[in-house]
Amino acid sequence: MNIRAVRKYVSESWDKALTQLKTPTFSLPYSFVPPCLNGEFRVLYYWDTYFTNVGLLADGRTELALNNVNTLLYALEKFGCVPNCVKENGADYASQPPLLGLMIRDVFEATEDETWLAEAVAGLEKEYNFWMRERMTEIGLNQYGGNTNNEALLCEYYDYVATRLPLPLNIGVQEKTVRAKNFLAEGESGEDFTPRYARHNALDYVQIDLNAHLYGVEEFLCDYYRDKNSSKSEQYRQQKERRLHLLNTYCYDTERGIYFDYDFVAKKRSNVISAACFLPWFYGFGVGRYGLKTVFARLFGGNGVYACEDVGDQSYQWGYPNIWAPHQYFAYEALHRNGLTEEAEHLAKGYMNLLATAFEKTGCLWERYDDNGVAPSLEYTTQEMLGWTAGVYNHFYKKTFD
């Protein structure tokens, strides 16, 4: 296996992937690096971009990472949220996990441009307000959702999902719209689709990953304003502490030491361990290390962490035994930041070896894997990938060899 051959392929591929979007009705002011060199994903997807940028910054491609973030900020200003993907109708349906703050932090660390940072933070606050206004539940925590109540759009989305999942088509419009709203929420998590919701009822839940991300945004804004606007800093500190209290109340299982999604309709925690359970430790509020060790032990198969534990149904893209780049990144950082360096190294080396083995056979990287290499197609054809796969590989390579 030639680990360095993959690194060389990644470094040589960024410029080949670079593209622009200019149409008679919708154009973007910046070029950007989409997830794919070729294939279906040639527009800028929201949460993918964070991991792409991790790889770009590891290669010293700061300008490309900056343009990616500026593209998302431009879309935020135009649509009122960062859309699922940056195209003319990209915000019609949903957003994606709010990783804009992490991207802003990383780009600023590379540029040290205070003027840009101030403008970017203003955008981040706008996005934060979107999540607090549009995705709030009765228990005070946030959930994934969707952007439309339009009956025709919802029925159209349901029919699209039915091309990927075994769903009935001969149901009424009202049932289609209700189901479609839940599918939109599931898709907004970035995990379309996942056994985290056995009945595809994502709107019954507050999700641990989303609320962890928003905790991170509140912490970032609290720190940013500490020497600039003490009242704003205190506001974000209070919101962060309130969120932590609610997460510990609803999502934290004291016996298992793990944070789970919470079904606020049924008033019970999920008991499904998924890669989302790493996020409290990624953001530094996870209690102790026992739960983190448990999550890792349940999800690590030697070549990476699975999207979800085995629940007896392998028909989900974002379920067992599939191995996705974003989960490897969050798991690795959670382990490393909490002193579990040996486990973190096993994860990074296993994932790099998996990708290098598949690269020797195929000559490229892929959207997702399983323990045998390139994962079989589920819901749609497994895509040749650059994006997050390359980004996380670069991150692990830098941590391991540089």
One Martini backbone bead per residue (centre of mass of N, CA, C, O) as a GRO file, in nm:
protein
  402
    1MET     BB    1   0.095   0.036   0.023
    2ASN     BB    2   0.052   0.389  -0.084
    3ILE     BB    3   0.013   0.657   0.100
    4ARG     BB    4   0.158   0.882  -0.078
    5ALA     BB    5  -0.011   0.853  -0.338
    6VAL     BB    6  -0.264   0.981  -0.224
    7ARG     BB    7  -0.147   1.252  -0.149
    8LYS     BB    8  -0.067   1.328  -0.439
    9TYR     BB    9  -0.348   1.310  -0.564
   10VAL     BB   10  -0.475   1.529  -0.395
   11SER     BB   11  -0.283   1.772  -0.458
   12GLU     BB   12  -0.346   1.740  -0.783
   13SER     BB   13  -0.683   1.782  -0.765
   14TRP     BB   14  -0.788   2.062  -0.684
   15ASP     BB   15  -0.766   2.216  -0.962
   16LYS     BB   16  -0.946   2.011  -1.119
   17ALA     BB   17  -1.210   2.076  -0.944
   18LEU     BB   18  -1.231   2.352  -1.008
   19THR     BB   19  -1.506   2.595  -1.010
   20GLN     BB   20  -1.796   2.748  -1.168
   21LEU     BB   21  -2.103   2.954  -1.137
   22LYS     BB   22  -2.270   3.026  -1.455
   23THR     BB   23  -2.581   3.170  -1.523
   24PRO     BB   24  -2.848   3.352  -1.633
   25THR     BB   25  -2.980   3.324  -1.309
   26PHE     BB   26  -2.700   3.202  -1.164
   27SER     BB   27  -2.424   3.334  -0.973
   28LEU     BB   28  -2.081   3.326  -0.867
   29PRO     BB   29  -1.799   3.512  -0.739
   30TYR     BB   30  -1.666   3.225  -0.690
   31SER     BB   31  -1.460   2.989  -0.677
   32PHE     BB   32  -1.467   2.619  -0.629
   33VAL     BB   33  -1.466   2.312  -0.427
   34PRO     BB   34  -1.599   2.033  -0.490
   35PRO     BB   35  -1.648   1.701  -0.415
   36CYS     BB   36  -1.606   1.653  -0.732
   37LEU     BB   37  -1.453   1.590  -1.028
   38ASN     BB   38  -1.692   1.404  -1.088
   39GLY     BB   39  -2.027   1.380  -1.139
   40GLU     BB   40  -2.295   1.483  -0.924
   41PHE     BB   41  -2.092   1.674  -0.725
   42ARG     BB   42  -2.057   2.009  -0.866
   43VAL     BB   43  -2.137   2.145  -0.604
   44LEU     BB   44  -2.174   2.327  -0.312
   45TYR     BB   45  -2.157   2.179  -0.009
   46TYR     BB   46  -2.175   2.246   0.305
   47TRP     BB   47  -2.040   2.023   0.500
   48ASP     BB   48  -1.822   1.926   0.306
   49THR     BB   49  -1.643   2.190   0.309
   50TYR     BB   50  -1.496   2.156   0.572
   51PHE     BB   51  -1.324   1.902   0.487
   52THR     BB   52  -1.200   2.022   0.241
   53ASN     BB   53  -1.054   2.252   0.396
   54VAL     BB   54  -0.872   2.079   0.566
   55GLY     BB   55  -0.712   1.981   0.314
   56LEU     BB   56  -0.628   2.252   0.194
   57LEU     BB   57  -0.473   2.360   0.446
   58ALA     BB   58  -0.269   2.122   0.454
   59ASP     BB   59  -0.170   2.229   0.148
   60GLY     BB   60  -0.180   2.557   0.144
   61ARG     BB   61  -0.489   2.634   0.022
   62THR     BB   62  -0.620   2.912   0.127
   63GLU     BB   63  -0.776   3.048  -0.110
   64LEU     BB   64  -0.974   2.815  -0.157
   65ALA     BB   65  -1.097   2.814   0.126
   66LEU     BB   66  -1.190   3.107   0.126
   67ASN     BB   67  -1.382   3.083  -0.121
   68ASN     BB   68  -1.569   2.878   0.003
   69VAL     BB   69  -1.666   3.057   0.238
   70ASN     BB   70  -1.761   3.298   0.066
   71THR     BB   71  -1.980   3.138  -0.076
   72LEU     BB   72  -2.148   3.075   0.177
   73LEU     BB   73  -2.190   3.373   0.261
   74TYR     BB   74  -2.336   3.455   0.005
   75ALA     BB   75  -2.571   3.254   0.037
   76LEU     BB   76  -2.669   3.354   0.310
   77GLU     BB   77  -2.745   3.640   0.211
   78LYS     BB   78  -2.947   3.544  -0.012
   79PHE     BB   79  -3.126   3.308   0.168
   80GLY     BB   80  -3.082   3.307   0.508
   81CYS     BB   81  -2.906   3.053   0.453
   82VAL     BB   82  -2.729   2.768   0.440
   83PRO     BB   83  -2.735   2.566   0.194
   84ASN     BB   84  -2.710   2.254   0.103
   85CYS     BB   85  -2.674   2.390  -0.189
   86VAL     BB   86  -2.510   2.605  -0.429
   87LYS     BB   87  -2.800   2.711  -0.576
   88GLU     BB   88  -3.085   2.840  -0.688
   89ASN     BB   89  -3.254   2.593  -0.510
   90GLY     BB   90  -3.089   2.517  -0.240
   91ALA     BB   91  -3.307   2.651  -0.014
   92ASP     BB   92  -3.588   2.511  -0.050
   93TYR     BB   93  -3.537   2.270   0.170
   94ALA     BB   94  -3.232   2.306   0.312
   95SER     BB   95  -2.979   2.252   0.511
   96GLN     BB   96  -2.692   2.201   0.723
   97PRO     BB   97  -2.461   2.149   0.922
   98PRO     BB   98  -2.321   2.399   1.143
   99LEU     BB   99  -1.982   2.470   1.016
  100LEU     BB  100  -1.900   2.770   0.974
  101GLY     BB  101  -1.733   2.836   1.229
  102LEU     BB  102  -1.502   2.637   1.173
  103MET     BB  103  -1.417   2.766   0.903
  104ILE     BB  104  -1.354   3.048   1.005
  105ARG     BB  105  -1.137   2.971   1.206
  106ASP     BB  106  -0.938   2.832   1.006
  107VAL     BB  107  -0.897   3.071   0.809
  108PHE     BB  108  -0.796   3.276   1.016
  109GLU     BB  109  -0.544   3.116   1.106
  110ALA     BB  110  -0.419   3.155   0.810
  111THR     BB  111  -0.466   3.488   0.767
  112GLU     BB  112  -0.520   3.711   0.996
  113ASP     BB  113  -0.802   3.857   0.910
  114GLU     BB  114  -0.991   4.081   1.080
  115THR     BB  115  -1.188   4.197   0.874
  116TRP     BB  116  -1.299   3.932   0.772
  117LEU     BB  117  -1.391   3.820   1.044
  118ALA     BB  118  -1.609   4.029   1.106
  119GLU     BB  119  -1.785   3.958   0.859
  120ALA     BB  120  -1.816   3.654   0.920
  121VAL     BB  121  -1.950   3.683   1.201
  122ALA     BB  122  -2.203   3.823   1.100
  123GLY     BB  123  -2.292   3.573   0.941
  124LEU     BB  124  -2.297   3.370   1.175
  125GLU     BB  125  -2.523   3.513   1.331
  126LYS     BB  126  -2.733   3.476   1.115
  127GLU     BB  127  -2.731   3.169   1.122
  128TYR     BB  128  -2.795   3.129   1.419
  129ASN     BB  129  -3.075   3.266   1.402
  130PHE     BB  130  -3.200   3.060   1.217
  131TRP     BB  131  -3.184   2.816   1.412
  132MET     BB  132  -3.338   2.962   1.653
  133ARG     BB  133  -3.601   3.021   1.479
  134GLU     BB  134  -3.646   2.744   1.281
  135ARG     BB  135  -3.513   2.500   1.506
  136MET     BB  136  -3.715   2.496   1.748
  137THR     BB  137  -3.822   2.363   2.055
  138GLU     BB  138  -4.012   2.307   2.343
  139ILE     BB  139  -3.727   2.225   2.512
  140GLY     BB  140  -3.479   2.426   2.390
  141LEU     BB  141  -3.393   2.261   2.148
  142ASN     BB  142  -3.261   2.150   1.851
  143GLN     BB  143  -3.356   2.083   1.502
  144TYR     BB  144  -3.410   1.935   1.228
  145GLY     BB  145  -3.534   2.041   0.896
  146GLY     BB  146  -3.722   2.274   0.691
  147ASN     BB  147  -3.816   2.531   0.427
  148THR     BB  148  -4.102   2.392   0.354
  149ASN     BB  149  -4.483   2.406   0.282
  150ASN     BB  150  -4.499   2.313  -0.001
  151GLU     BB  151  -4.684   2.076  -0.143
  152ALA     BB  152  -4.543   2.025  -0.415
  153LEU     BB  153  -4.251   2.001  -0.308
  154LEU     BB  154  -4.304   1.770  -0.108
  155CYS     BB  155  -4.407   1.562  -0.312
  156GLU     BB  156  -4.154   1.569  -0.487
  157TYR     BB  157  -3.963   1.473  -0.263
  158TYR     BB  158  -4.095   1.208  -0.199
  159ASP     BB  159  -4.060   1.087  -0.485
  160TYR     BB  160  -3.755   1.094  -0.473
  161VAL     BB  161  -3.710   0.914  -0.223
  162ALA     BB  162  -3.857   0.668  -0.368
  163THR     BB  163  -3.588   0.611  -0.544
  164ARG     BB  164  -3.420   0.516  -0.264
  165LEU     BB  165  -3.674   0.409  -0.119
  166PRO     BB  166  -3.918   0.190   0.009
  167LEU     BB  167  -4.205   0.349  -0.109
  168PRO     BB  168  -4.514   0.460  -0.120
  169LEU     BB  169  -4.725   0.615  -0.382
  170ASN     BB  170  -5.035   0.537  -0.285
  171ILE     BB  171  -5.076   0.825  -0.137
  172GLY     BB  172  -5.159   1.094   0.015
  173VAL     BB  173  -5.077   1.421   0.033
  174GLN     BB  174  -5.061   1.454   0.340
  175GLU     BB  175  -4.868   1.216   0.391
  176LYS     BB  176  -4.643   1.310   0.211
  177THR     BB  177  -4.579   1.577   0.359
  178VAL     BB  178  -4.510   1.459   0.633
  179ARG     BB  179  -4.283   1.274   0.537
  180ALA     BB  180  -4.111   1.487   0.391
  181LYS     BB  181  -4.035   1.656   0.640
  182ASN     BB  182  -3.872   1.426   0.771
  183PHE     BB  183  -3.672   1.387   0.536
  184LEU     BB  184  -3.556   1.670   0.545
  185ALA     BB  185  -3.441   1.648   0.831
  186GLU     BB  186  -3.258   1.410   0.773
  187GLY     BB  187  -3.099   1.553   0.542
  188GLU     BB  188  -2.993   1.800   0.711
  189SER     BB  189  -2.784   1.615   0.870
  190GLY     BB  190  -2.643   1.454   0.607
  191GLU     BB  191  -2.815   1.176   0.674
  192ASP     BB  192  -2.908   1.020   0.374
  193PHE     BB  193  -2.990   0.763   0.553
  194THR     BB  194  -3.099   0.666   0.900
  195PRO     BB  195  -3.124   0.457   1.200
  196ARG     BB  196  -3.192   0.682   1.412
  197TYR     BB  197  -3.482   0.658   1.253
  198ALA     BB  198  -3.694   0.402   1.232
  199ARG     BB  199  -3.954   0.605   1.128
  200HIS     BB  200  -3.876   0.867   0.998
  201ASN     BB  201  -3.888   1.085   1.279
  202ALA     BB  202  -3.703   1.352   1.314
  203LEU     BB  203  -3.925   1.563   1.435
  204ASP     BB  204  -3.914   1.414   1.734
  205TYR     BB  205  -3.621   1.539   1.755
  206VAL     BB  206  -3.319   1.590   1.919
  207GLN     BB  207  -2.984   1.649   1.824
  208ILE     BB  208  -2.662   1.604   1.923
  209ASP     BB  209  -2.502   1.729   1.690
  210LEU     BB  210  -2.644   2.000   1.653
  211ASN     BB  211  -2.611   2.101   1.953
  212ALA     BB  212  -2.307   2.089   1.947
  213HIS     BB  213  -2.259   2.292   1.721
  214LEU     BB  214  -2.407   2.529   1.867
  215TYR     BB  215  -2.223   2.534   2.106
  216GLY     BB  216  -1.975   2.610   1.937
  217VAL     BB  217  -2.084   2.882   1.840
  218GLU     BB  218  -2.126   3.010   2.120
  219GLU     BB  219  -1.831   2.990   2.202
  220PHE     BB  220  -1.708   3.153   1.973
  221LEU     BB  221  -1.873   3.419   2.025
  222CYS     BB  222  -1.787   3.461   2.313
  223ASP     BB  223  -1.483   3.490   2.249
  224TYR     BB  224  -1.491   3.715   2.034
  225TYR     BB  225  -1.651   3.933   2.235
  226ARG     BB  226  -1.488   3.969   2.499
  227ASP     BB  227  -1.309   4.242   2.377
  228LYS     BB  228  -1.574   4.395   2.224
  229ASN     BB  229  -1.858   4.266   2.371
  230SER     BB  230  -1.967   4.187   2.674
  231SER     BB  231  -2.274   4.141   2.637
  232LYS     BB  232  -2.254   3.939   2.408
  233SER     BB  233  -2.074   3.736   2.545
  234GLU     BB  234  -2.276   3.677   2.777
  235GLN     BB  235  -2.507   3.576   2.602
  236TYR     BB  236  -2.352   3.327   2.485
  237ARG     BB  237  -2.280   3.200   2.753
  238GLN     BB  238  -2.571   3.149   2.848
  239GLN     BB  239  -2.657   2.974   2.604
  240LYS     BB  240  -2.449   2.756   2.646
  241GLU     BB  241  -2.534   2.675   2.937
  242ARG     BB  242  -2.824   2.606   2.871
  243ARG     BB  243  -2.765   2.383   2.669
  244LEU     BB  244  -2.606   2.200   2.858
  245HIS     BB  245  -2.832   2.150   3.057
  246LEU     BB  246  -3.028   2.018   2.848
  247LEU     BB  247  -2.841   1.791   2.757
  248ASN     BB  248  -2.815   1.664   3.043
  249THR     BB  249  -3.121   1.615   3.075
  250TYR     BB  250  -3.198   1.461   2.788
  251CYS     BB  251  -2.919   1.315   2.652
  252TYR     BB  252  -2.793   1.205   2.914
  253ASP     BB  253  -2.648   0.896   3.012
  254THR     BB  254  -2.534   0.812   3.319
  255GLU     BB  255  -2.475   0.503   3.292
  256ARG     BB  256  -2.319   0.522   2.997
  257GLY     BB  257  -2.194   0.814   2.921
  258ILE     BB  258  -2.408   0.909   2.691
  259TYR     BB  259  -2.509   1.089   2.407
  260PHE     BB  260  -2.839   1.136   2.282
  261ASP     BB  261  -3.098   1.133   2.123
  262TYR     BB  262  -3.425   1.307   2.157
  263ASP     BB  263  -3.762   1.215   2.221
  264PHE     BB  264  -4.010   1.460   2.281
  265VAL     BB  265  -4.270   1.297   2.229
  266ALA     BB  266  -4.194   1.024   2.397
  267LYS     BB  267  -3.990   1.090   2.626
  268LYS     BB  268  -3.702   0.970   2.500
  269ARG     BB  269  -3.422   0.814   2.455
  270SER     BB  270  -3.210   0.702   2.261
  271ASN     BB  271  -3.013   0.377   2.195
  272VAL     BB  272  -2.842   0.479   1.953
  273ILE     BB  273  -2.526   0.429   1.826
  274SER     BB  274  -2.351   0.697   1.686
  275ALA     BB  275  -2.131   0.926   1.552
  276ALA     BB  276  -2.273   1.166   1.698
  277CYS     BB  277  -2.162   1.084   1.993
  278PHE     BB  278  -1.878   1.243   1.962
  279LEU     BB  279  -1.939   1.558   1.979
  280PRO     BB  280  -1.909   1.637   2.282
  281TRP     BB  281  -1.591   1.580   2.270
  282PHE     BB  282  -1.517   1.773   2.045
  283TYR     BB  283  -1.642   2.032   2.224
  284GLY     BB  284  -1.574   1.966   2.549
  285PHE     BB  285  -1.855   1.844   2.722
  286GLY     BB  286  -1.785   1.571   2.786
  287VAL     BB  287  -1.819   1.323   3.023
  288GLY     BB  288  -1.551   1.211   3.043
  289ARG     BB  289  -1.441   0.871   2.894
  290TYR     BB  290  -1.632   0.628   2.899
  291GLY     BB  291  -1.832   0.695   2.667
  292LEU     BB  292  -1.622   0.730   2.445
  293LYS     BB  293  -1.511   0.443   2.458
  294THR     BB  294  -1.779   0.305   2.394
  295VAL     BB  295  -1.832   0.424   2.116
  296PHE     BB  296  -1.572   0.324   1.987
  297ALA     BB  297  -1.610   0.019   2.042
  298ARG     BB  298  -1.888   0.001   1.876
  299LEU     BB  299  -1.764   0.143   1.586
  300PHE     BB  300  -1.491   0.000   1.564
  301GLY     BB  301  -1.335  -0.214   1.290
  302GLY     BB  302  -1.018  -0.099   1.197
  303ASN     BB  303  -1.103   0.116   0.937
  304GLY     BB  304  -1.320   0.252   1.119
  305VAL     BB  305  -1.609   0.424   1.173
  306TYR     BB  306  -1.925   0.380   1.198
  307ALA     BB  307  -2.220   0.541   1.157
  308CYS     BB  308  -2.347   0.279   1.298
  309GLU     BB  309  -2.475   0.055   1.460
  310ASP     BB  310  -2.598  -0.261   1.463
  311VAL     BB  311  -2.965  -0.297   1.387
  312GLY     BB  312  -3.030  -0.514   1.139
  313ASP     BB  313  -2.995  -0.277   0.906
  314GLN     BB  314  -2.828  -0.245   0.570
  315SER     BB  315  -3.001  -0.005   0.394
  316TYR     BB  316  -2.817   0.225   0.495
  317GLN     BB  317  -2.589   0.459   0.429
  318TRP     BB  318  -2.592   0.571   0.751
  319GLY     BB  319  -2.485   0.278   0.828
  320TYR     BB  320  -2.427  -0.027   0.875
  321PRO     BB  321  -2.084  -0.060   0.742
  322ASN     BB  322  -2.034   0.246   0.708
  323ILE     BB  323  -1.762   0.474   0.594
  324TRP     BB  324  -1.713   0.812   0.687
  325ALA     BB  325  -1.526   1.090   0.693
  326PRO     BB  326  -1.658   1.278   0.910
  327HIS     BB  327  -1.648   1.063   1.139
  328GLN     BB  328  -1.342   1.036   1.156
  329TYR     BB  329  -1.279   1.322   1.239
  330PHE     BB  330  -1.449   1.350   1.498
  331ALA     BB  331  -1.338   1.103   1.642
  332TYR     BB  332  -1.041   1.171   1.645
  333GLU     BB  333  -1.064   1.445   1.793
  334ALA     BB  334  -1.207   1.342   2.043
  335LEU     BB  335  -0.985   1.149   2.132
  336HIS     BB  336  -0.740   1.341   2.132
  337ARG     BB  337  -0.867   1.569   2.325
  338ASN     BB  338  -0.907   1.314   2.556
  339GLY     BB  339  -0.630   1.123   2.555
  340LEU     BB  340  -0.692   0.899   2.312
  341THR     BB  341  -0.430   0.837   2.120
  342GLU     BB  342  -0.432   0.539   2.042
  343GLU     BB  343  -0.713   0.533   1.915
  344ALA     BB  344  -0.663   0.758   1.709
  345GLU     BB  345  -0.433   0.611   1.555
  346HIS     BB  346  -0.594   0.364   1.469
  347LEU     BB  347  -0.797   0.517   1.302
  348ALA     BB  348  -0.613   0.664   1.100
  349LYS     BB  349  -0.461   0.413   0.990
  350GLY     BB  350  -0.704   0.247   0.901
  351TYR     BB  351  -0.817   0.455   0.699
  352MET     BB  352  -0.569   0.492   0.519
  353ASN     BB  353  -0.546   0.193   0.437
  354LEU     BB  354  -0.820   0.165   0.306
  355LEU     BB  355  -0.776   0.383   0.086
  356ALA     BB  356  -0.512   0.271  -0.037
  357THR     BB  357  -0.626  -0.001  -0.128
  358ALA     BB  358  -0.850   0.117  -0.312
  359PHE     BB  359  -0.660   0.291  -0.487
  360GLU     BB  360  -0.498   0.061  -0.619
  361LYS     BB  361  -0.765  -0.050  -0.769
  362THR     BB  362  -0.899   0.252  -0.882
  363GLY     BB  363  -0.744   0.551  -0.868
  364CYS     BB  364  -0.939   0.653  -0.628
  365LEU     BB  365  -1.184   0.813  -0.456
  366TRP     BB  366  -1.458   0.791  -0.210
  367GLU     BB  367  -1.745   0.858  -0.044
  368ARG     BB  368  -1.748   0.549   0.055
  369TYR     BB  369  -1.711   0.277   0.292
  370ASP     BB  370  -1.591  -0.041   0.384
  371ASP     BB  371  -1.409  -0.312   0.492
  372ASN     BB  372  -1.372  -0.390   0.162
  373GLY     BB  373  -1.399  -0.084   0.067
  374VAL     BB  374  -1.593  -0.005  -0.160
  375ALA     BB  375  -1.907   0.073  -0.139
  376PRO     BB  376  -2.195  -0.020  -0.209
  377SER     BB  377  -2.472   0.061  -0.351
  378LEU     BB  378  -2.698   0.313  -0.204
  379GLU     BB  379  -2.973   0.473  -0.353
  380TYR     BB  380  -2.693   0.529  -0.502
  381THR     BB  381  -2.419   0.576  -0.667
  382THR     BB  382  -2.113   0.548  -0.591
  383GLN     BB  383  -1.885   0.810  -0.556
  384GLU     BB  384  -1.653   0.981  -0.677
  385MET     BB  385  -1.398   1.142  -0.469
  386LEU     BB  386  -1.292   1.410  -0.280
  387GLY     BB  387  -1.329   1.618  -0.059
  388TRP     BB  388  -1.371   1.464   0.239
  389THR     BB  389  -1.177   1.235   0.185
  390ALA     BB  390  -0.927   1.406   0.127
  391GLY     BB  391  -0.932   1.588   0.378
  392VAL     BB  392  -0.902   1.364   0.595
  393TYR     BB  393  -0.651   1.235   0.485
  394ASN     BB  394  -0.471   1.484   0.514
  395HIS     BB  395  -0.502   1.512   0.818
  396PHE     BB  396  -0.383   1.234   0.893
  397TYR     BB  397  -0.113   1.265   0.752
  398LYS     BB  398  -0.015   1.509   0.911
  399LYS     BB  399  -0.036   1.370   1.194
  400THR     BB  400   0.157   1.116   1.112
  401PHE     BB  401   0.409   1.247   0.910
  402ASP     BB  402   0.466   1.573   0.966
   0.00000   0.00000   0.00000
